[in-house]
PDB file of C-alpha atoms in Angstrom:
ATOM      1  CA  MET A 237      -3.935  28.550 -11.420  1.00  0.00           C
ATOM      2  CA  SER A 238      -5.271  26.365  -8.633  1.00  0.00           C
ATOM      3  CA  ASP A 239      -3.072  24.111  -6.554  1.00  0.00           C
ATOM      4  CA  PRO A 240      -2.688  20.612  -8.010  1.00  0.00           C
ATOM      5  CA  THR A 241      -4.614  17.771  -6.421  1.00  0.00           C
ATOM      6  CA  MET A 242      -2.988  14.571  -5.251  1.00  0.00           C
ATOM      7  CA  ALA A 243      -4.538  12.806  -8.236  1.00  0.00           C
ATOM      8  CA  GLN A 244      -2.952  15.266 -10.657  1.00  0.00           C
ATOM      9  CA  LEU A 245       0.459  14.928  -9.034  1.00  0.00           C
ATOM     10  CA  HIS A 246       0.328  11.156  -9.312  1.00  0.00           C
ATOM     11  CA  ASP A 247      -0.971  11.333 -12.874  1.00  0.00           C
ATOM     12  CA  GLU A 248       2.217  13.214 -13.721  1.00  0.00           C
ATOM     13  CA  LEU A 249       4.307  10.395 -12.235  1.00  0.00           C
ATOM     14  CA  ALA A 250       2.365   7.482 -13.688  1.00  0.00           C
ATOM     15  CA  GLY A 251       4.408   7.044 -16.850  1.00  0.00           C
ATOM     16  CA  THR A 252       7.704   6.693 -14.984  1.00  0.00           C
ATOM     17  CA  TYR A 253       6.479   5.246 -11.672  1.00  0.00           C
ATOM     18  CA  ASP A 254       7.701   1.724 -12.437  1.00  0.00           C
ATOM     19  CA  GLU A 255      11.241   2.954 -13.000  1.00  0.00           C
ATOM     20  CA  ASN A 256      11.580   3.044  -9.216  1.00  0.00           C
ATOM     21  CA  THR A 257      12.018  -0.676  -8.615  1.00  0.00           C
ATOM     22  CA  PHE A 258      11.795  -0.252  -4.844  1.00  0.00           C
ATOM     23  CA  HIS A 259       8.004  -0.092  -5.143  1.00  0.00           C
ATOM     24  CA  ALA A 260       8.000  -3.670  -6.474  1.00  0.00           C
ATOM     25  CA  THR A 261      10.449  -4.763  -3.766  1.00  0.00           C
ATOM     26  CA  ILE A 262       8.151  -3.442  -1.063  1.00  0.00           C
ATOM     27  CA  ALA A 263       5.099  -5.067  -2.635  1.00  0.00           C
ATOM     28  CA  ASP A 264       6.853  -8.441  -2.738  1.00  0.00           C
ATOM     29  CA  ALA A 265       7.858  -8.121   0.918  1.00  0.00           C
ATOM     30  CA  LEU A 266       4.293  -7.334   1.950  1.00  0.00           C
ATOM     31  CA  VAL A 267       2.902 -10.325   0.075  1.00  0.00           C
ATOM     32  CA  ASP A 268       5.665 -12.674   1.249  1.00  0.00           C
ATOM     33  CA  GLY A 269       4.588 -11.959   4.819  1.00  0.00           C
ATOM     34  CA  LEU A 270       1.110 -13.295   4.028  1.00  0.00           C
ATOM     35  CA  ALA A 271       2.308 -16.536   2.468  1.00  0.00           C
ATOM     36  CA  GLU A 272       1.357 -18.652   5.508  1.00  0.00           C
ATOM     37  CA  GLU A 273      -2.183 -17.250   5.626  1.00  0.00           C
ATOM     38  CA  PRO A 274      -5.157 -19.053   4.023  1.00  0.00           C
ATOM     39  CA  ALA A 275      -5.921 -17.896   0.486  1.00  0.00           C
ATOM     40  CA  PRO A 276      -7.916 -14.662   0.818  1.00  0.00           C
ATOM     41  CA  GLY A 277     -11.414 -14.529  -0.585  1.00  0.00           C
ATOM     42  CA  LEU A 278     -11.257 -10.742  -0.978  1.00  0.00           C
ATOM     43  CA  LEU A 279      -7.975  -8.835  -0.913  1.00  0.00           C
ATOM     44  CA  LEU A 280      -7.879  -5.040  -1.050  1.00  0.00           C
ATOM     45  CA  ASP A 281      -4.990  -3.048  -2.509  1.00  0.00           C
ATOM     46  CA  VAL A 282      -5.212   0.444  -1.013  1.00  0.00           C
ATOM     47  CA  ALA A 283      -3.744   3.318  -3.066  1.00  0.00           C
ATOM     48  CA  ALA A 284      -2.671   0.740  -5.619  1.00  0.00           C
ATOM     49  CA  GLY A 285      -0.554   2.933  -7.880  1.00  0.00           C
ATOM     50  CA  THR A 286       0.400   0.936 -10.961  1.00  0.00           C
ATOM     51  CA  GLY A 287      -0.559  -2.317  -9.261  1.00  0.00           C
ATOM     52  CA  HIS A 288       2.639  -3.759  -7.806  1.00  0.00           C
ATOM     53  CA  ALA A 289       0.971  -5.130  -4.669  1.00  0.00           C
ATOM     54  CA  ALA A 290      -2.159  -6.326  -6.474  1.00  0.00           C
ATOM     55  CA  PHE A 291      -0.142  -8.256  -9.039  1.00  0.00           C
ATOM     56  CA  ALA A 292       2.179  -9.717  -6.394  1.00  0.00           C
ATOM     57  CA  ALA A 293      -0.869 -10.823  -4.393  1.00  0.00           C
ATOM     58  CA  LEU A 294      -2.055 -13.071  -7.213  1.00  0.00           C
ATOM     59  CA  ARG A 295       0.434 -15.685  -6.033  1.00  0.00           C
ATOM     60  CA  LEU A 296      -1.683 -15.995  -2.861  1.00  0.00           C
ATOM     61  CA  SER A 297      -4.523 -17.332  -5.053  1.00  0.00           C
ATOM     62  CA  PRO A 298      -7.128 -14.820  -3.880  1.00  0.00           C
ATOM     63  CA  GLY A 299     -10.703 -15.184  -4.949  1.00  0.00           C
ATOM     64  CA  ARG A 300     -10.878 -11.516  -5.860  1.00  0.00           C
ATOM     65  CA  VAL A 301      -8.696  -8.423  -5.642  1.00  0.00           C
ATOM     66  CA  LEU A 302     -10.033  -4.868  -5.524  1.00  0.00           C
ATOM     67  CA  ALA A 303      -7.366  -2.254  -6.292  1.00  0.00           C
ATOM     68  CA  VAL A 304      -8.232   1.410  -5.796  1.00  0.00           C
ATOM     69  CA  ASP A 305      -6.213   4.540  -6.533  1.00  0.00           C
ATOM     70  CA  ILE A 306      -7.105   8.209  -6.764  1.00  0.00           C
ATOM     71  CA  SER A 307      -5.025   8.677  -9.920  1.00  0.00           C
ATOM     72  CA  PRO A 308      -6.590   7.760 -13.282  1.00  0.00           C
ATOM     73  CA  GLY A 309      -3.105   7.731 -14.781  1.00  0.00           C
ATOM     74  CA  MET A 310      -1.845   5.150 -12.293  1.00  0.00           C
ATOM     75  CA  ILE A 311      -4.875   2.921 -12.827  1.00  0.00           C
ATOM     76  CA  ALA A 312      -4.462   3.194 -16.606  1.00  0.00           C
ATOM     77  CA  GLN A 313      -0.865   1.977 -16.288  1.00  0.00           C
ATOM     78  CA  ALA A 314      -2.000  -0.912 -14.090  1.00  0.00           C
ATOM     79  CA  GLU A 315      -4.728  -1.947 -16.502  1.00  0.00           C
ATOM     80  CA  ALA A 316      -2.249  -1.931 -19.377  1.00  0.00           C
ATOM     81  CA  LYS A 317      -0.016  -4.355 -17.463  1.00  0.00           C
ATOM     82  CA  ALA A 318      -2.957  -6.510 -16.413  1.00  0.00           C
ATOM     83  CA  ALA A 319      -3.376  -7.967 -19.879  1.00  0.00           C
ATOM     84  CA  THR A 320      -0.155  -9.887 -19.278  1.00  0.00           C
ATOM     85  CA  LEU A 321       0.084 -10.087 -15.494  1.00  0.00           C
ATOM     86  CA  ASP A 322      -3.564 -10.887 -14.735  1.00  0.00           C
ATOM     87  CA  PRO A 323      -4.949 -12.823 -17.698  1.00  0.00           C
ATOM     88  CA  ASP A 324      -7.718 -14.330 -15.523  1.00  0.00           C
ATOM     89  CA  ARG A 325      -8.882 -10.838 -14.544  1.00  0.00           C
ATOM     90  CA  ARG A 326      -9.016 -11.506 -10.839  1.00  0.00           C
ATOM     91  CA  ILE A 327      -8.163  -7.864 -10.150  1.00  0.00           C
ATOM     92  CA  THR A 328     -10.809  -5.151 -10.365  1.00  0.00           C
ATOM     93  CA  TRP A 329      -9.305  -1.692 -10.902  1.00  0.00           C
ATOM     94  CA  GLN A 330     -11.147   1.351  -9.610  1.00  0.00           C
ATOM     95  CA  VAL A 331     -10.357   5.076  -9.705  1.00  0.00           C
ATOM     96  CA  GLY A 332     -11.376   6.784  -6.502  1.00  0.00           C
ATOM     97  CA  SER A 333     -10.434   7.651  -2.965  1.00  0.00           C
ATOM     98  CA  ALA A 334      -8.812   4.774  -1.088  1.00  0.00           C
ATOM     99  CA  VAL A 335     -10.020   6.120   2.263  1.00  0.00           C
ATOM    100  CA  PRO A 336     -12.585   4.924   2.924  1.00  0.00           C
ATOM    101  CA  MET A 337     -12.187   1.828   0.783  1.00  0.00           C
ATOM    102  CA  PRO A 338     -15.303   0.952  -1.223  1.00  0.00           C
ATOM    103  CA  ALA A 339     -15.845  -2.328   0.629  1.00  0.00           C
ATOM    104  CA  GLU A 340     -18.393  -3.547   3.146  1.00  0.00           C
ATOM    105  CA  ASP A 341     -17.587  -3.792   6.829  1.00  0.00           C
ATOM    106  CA  GLY A 342     -15.851  -7.070   7.671  1.00  0.00           C
ATOM    107  CA  SER A 343     -15.752  -8.197   4.035  1.00  0.00           C
ATOM    108  CA  ALA A 344     -11.999  -8.437   3.365  1.00  0.00           C
ATOM    109  CA  ASP A 345      -9.541 -11.129   4.360  1.00  0.00           C
ATOM    110  CA  ALA A 346      -6.445  -9.023   3.645  1.00  0.00           C
ATOM    111  CA  VAL A 347      -5.447  -5.423   3.015  1.00  0.00           C
ATOM    112  CA  LEU A 348      -2.249  -4.307   1.286  1.00  0.00           C
ATOM    113  CA  CYS A 349      -0.883  -0.774   1.149  1.00  0.00           C
ATOM    114  CA  ALA A 350       2.517  -0.326  -0.463  1.00  0.00           C
ATOM    115  CA  SER A 351       4.360   3.005  -0.398  1.00  0.00           C
ATOM    116  CA  ALA A 352       1.272   5.089   0.332  1.00  0.00           C
ATOM    117  CA  LEU A 353       0.215   5.167   3.994  1.00  0.00           C
ATOM    118  CA  HIS A 354       2.378   8.227   4.699  1.00  0.00           C
ATOM    119  CA  PHE A 355       0.051  10.182   2.398  1.00  0.00           C
ATOM    120  CA  LEU A 356      -3.184   8.590   3.675  1.00  0.00           C
ATOM    121  CA  GLY A 357      -2.758   9.095   7.401  1.00  0.00           C
ATOM    122  CA  ALA A 358      -4.010   7.293  10.493  1.00  0.00           C
ATOM    123  CA  THR A 359      -7.579   7.357   9.177  1.00  0.00           C
ATOM    124  CA  ALA A 360      -6.557   4.614   6.754  1.00  0.00           C
ATOM    125  CA  LEU A 361      -5.498   2.275   9.565  1.00  0.00           C
ATOM    126  CA  ARG A 362      -8.891   2.644  11.215  1.00  0.00           C
ATOM    127  CA  ASP A 363     -10.646   2.049   7.898  1.00  0.00           C
ATOM    128  CA  TRP A 364      -8.723  -1.187   7.394  1.00  0.00           C
ATOM    129  CA  LEU A 365     -10.029  -2.456  10.711  1.00  0.00           C
ATOM    130  CA  ARG A 366     -13.514  -1.642   9.457  1.00  0.00           C
ATOM    131  CA  VAL A 367     -13.221  -3.604   6.215  1.00  0.00           C
ATOM    132  CA  LEU A 368     -11.266  -6.571   7.596  1.00  0.00           C
ATOM    133  CA  ARG A 369     -13.030  -9.613   8.964  1.00  0.00           C
ATOM    134  CA  PRO A 370     -12.065 -10.626  12.511  1.00  0.00           C
ATOM    135  CA  GLY A 371      -8.567 -12.105  12.257  1.00  0.00           C
ATOM    136  CA  GLY A 372      -7.969 -10.606   8.822  1.00  0.00           C
ATOM    137  CA  VAL A 373      -4.514  -9.291   8.014  1.00  0.00           C
ATOM    138  CA  ALA A 374      -3.062  -5.970   6.917  1.00  0.00           C
ATOM    139  CA  ALA A 375       0.357  -5.393   5.405  1.00  0.00           C
ATOM    140  CA  PHE A 376       1.747  -1.931   4.796  1.00  0.00           C
ATOM    141  CA  SER A 377       4.972   0.009   4.449  1.00  0.00           C
ATOM    142  CA  LEU A 378       6.234   3.329   5.773  1.00  0.00           C
ATOM    143  CA  PRO A 379       9.337   5.375   5.007  1.00  0.00           C
ATOM    144  CA  LEU A 380      12.037   6.070   7.596  1.00  0.00           C
ATOM    145  CA  ALA A 381      11.725   9.468   9.210  1.00  0.00           C
ATOM    146  CA  ALA A 382      15.442  10.094   8.764  1.00  0.00           C
ATOM    147  CA  ARG A 383      15.117   9.638   5.004  1.00  0.00           C
ATOM    148  CA  PHE A 384      11.645  11.029   4.428  1.00  0.00           C
ATOM    149  CA  SER A 385      11.703  14.336   2.621  1.00  0.00           C
ATOM    150  CA  PRO A 386       8.680  14.746   0.346  1.00  0.00           C
ATOM    151  CA  SER A 387       9.598  16.898  -2.587  1.00  0.00           C
ATOM    152  CA  GLY A 388       7.903  20.034  -3.849  1.00  0.00           C
ATOM    153  CA  LYS A 389       4.135  20.036  -3.909  1.00  0.00           C
ATOM    154  CA  PHE A 390       3.838  16.580  -2.297  1.00  0.00           C
ATOM    155  CA  ALA A 391       4.838  18.033   1.067  1.00  0.00           C
ATOM    156  CA  ALA A 392       1.461  19.731   1.357  1.00  0.00           C
ATOM    157  CA  PHE A 393      -0.301  16.362   1.284  1.00  0.00           C
ATOM    158  CA  VAL A 394       1.526  14.711   4.191  1.00  0.00           C
ATOM    159  CA  PRO A 395      -1.100  14.232   6.948  1.00  0.00           C
ATOM    160  CA  ALA A 396      -0.353  15.490  10.431  1.00  0.00           C
ATOM    161  CA  ASP A 397      -2.001  12.565  12.249  1.00  0.00           C
ATOM    162  CA  LEU A 398       0.554   9.890  11.323  1.00  0.00           C
ATOM    163  CA  PRO A 399       4.106  10.353  12.680  1.00  0.00           C
ATOM    164  CA  ILE A 400       6.737   8.941  10.351  1.00  0.00           C
ATOM    165  CA  PRO A 401       8.666   6.311  12.345  1.00  0.00           C
ATOM    166  CA  ASP A 402      12.366   6.297  13.148  1.00  0.00           C
ATOM    167  CA  THR A 403      12.448   2.638  14.186  1.00  0.00           C
ATOM    168  CA  ALA A 404      10.642  -0.630  13.500  1.00  0.00           C
ATOM    169  CA  GLU A 405       9.239  -0.430  17.021  1.00  0.00           C
ATOM    170  CA  GLU A 406       7.675   2.946  16.241  1.00  0.00           C
ATOM    171  CA  ALA A 407       6.244   1.589  12.999  1.00  0.00           C
ATOM    172  CA  ALA A 408       4.685  -1.343  14.866  1.00  0.00           C
ATOM    173  CA  ALA A 409       3.286   1.023  17.499  1.00  0.00           C
ATOM    174  CA  LEU A 410       1.251   2.831  14.850  1.00  0.00           C
ATOM    175  CA  ALA A 411      -0.612  -0.395  14.078  1.00  0.00           C
ATOM    176  CA  THR A 412      -0.962  -1.383  17.722  1.00  0.00           C
ATOM    177  CA  GLY A 413      -2.246   2.076  18.608  1.00  0.00           C
ATOM    178  CA  ALA A 414      -4.900   1.819  15.886  1.00  0.00           C
ATOM    179  CA  GLY A 415      -6.188  -1.458  17.372  1.00  0.00           C
ATOM    180  CA  PHE A 416      -4.319  -4.170  15.474  1.00  0.00           C
ATOM    181  CA  ILE A 417      -2.816  -7.201  17.206  1.00  0.00           C
ATOM    182  CA  ASP A 418       0.058  -9.606  16.422  1.00  0.00           C
ATOM    183  CA  VAL A 419       2.008  -6.747  14.869  1.00  0.00           C
ATOM    184  CA  VAL A 420       5.405  -7.462  13.332  1.00  0.00           C
ATOM    185  CA  ALA A 421       7.557  -4.731  11.793  1.00  0.00           C
ATOM    186  CA  ARG A 422      10.970  -4.872  10.181  1.00  0.00           C
ATOM    187  CA  ARG A 423      13.256  -2.607   8.252  1.00  0.00           C
ATOM    188  CA  LEU A 424      13.787  -3.350   4.564  1.00  0.00           C
ATOM    189  CA  ASP A 425      16.954  -2.045   2.886  1.00  0.00           C
ATOM    190  CA  THR A 426      18.251  -2.327  -0.654  1.00  0.00           C
ATOM    191  CA  GLU A 427      21.850  -1.989  -1.744  1.00  0.00           C
ATOM    192  CA  ASP A 428      21.475  -0.914  -5.366  1.00  0.00           C
ATOM    193  CA  GLU A 429      22.841   2.247  -6.978  1.00  0.00           C
ATOM    194  CA  ARG A 430      20.530   4.328  -4.811  1.00  0.00           C
ATOM    195  CA  PRO A 431      20.127   2.647  -1.404  1.00  0.00           C
ATOM    196  CA  ARG A 432      16.547   2.759  -0.171  1.00  0.00           C
ATOM    197  CA  SER A 433      14.866   1.822   3.085  1.00  0.00           C
ATOM    198  CA  ALA A 434      11.368   1.331   4.449  1.00  0.00           C
ATOM    199  CA  PHE A 435       9.541  -0.327   7.313  1.00  0.00           C
ATOM    200  CA  VAL A 436       7.358  -3.302   6.400  1.00  0.00           C
ATOM    201  CA  VAL A 437       4.539  -4.028   8.859  1.00  0.00           C
ATOM    202  CA  HIS A 438       2.179  -6.993   9.144  1.00  0.00           C
ATOM    203  CA  ALA A 439      -0.731  -6.907  11.579  1.00  0.00           C
ATOM    204  CA  ARG A 440      -3.969  -8.679  12.362  1.00  0.00           C
ATOM    205  CA  ALA A 441      -7.471  -7.421  13.096  1.00  0.00           C
ATOM    206  CA  PRO A 442      -8.753  -8.550  16.503  1.00  0.00           C
ATOM    207  CA  ARG A 443     -10.719 -11.775  16.425  1.00  0.00           C
TER     208      ARG A 443
END
């Protein structure tokens, strides 16, 4: 039997993915940080999962949202929710690799990536600079190194080119090192039955 692909592993999680409410919390935090920006014409949701960030982004009144994920199971779950959460069908769902994103150079006003960059690697940061217009914004999250322990077969898919940060300063440095400006990073903690933490980063493409 061959090793499972990342798509297969996420397909197996798709049915229960939304039970982890921290994914929605992160998505809301990413979108909240863009609230003062002009309404995006094109917003990209990278490694969209079941669509938490894409759905949250609708409150920014984007012209169009493109949400891409490698897992058909995740996209199927998102499309099932879209009937209620996106009745105007502003979100286009696409199964495929999120790196590179299927978007033209300089075409996007905003990029969101919730709970996924630690599996995409530094290549994703550089791709976001490609697709963003000058002055466009990116918002992403990363786990804390002290609490990051990918389980089982997922460990094989953690890229070596993106160090998991210990501090908000280290999380911000990843964006600055990739070429972003105006980078702001903060730690997000929840105090529910299972405390969870992540770094939430907002950054801008050079003008």
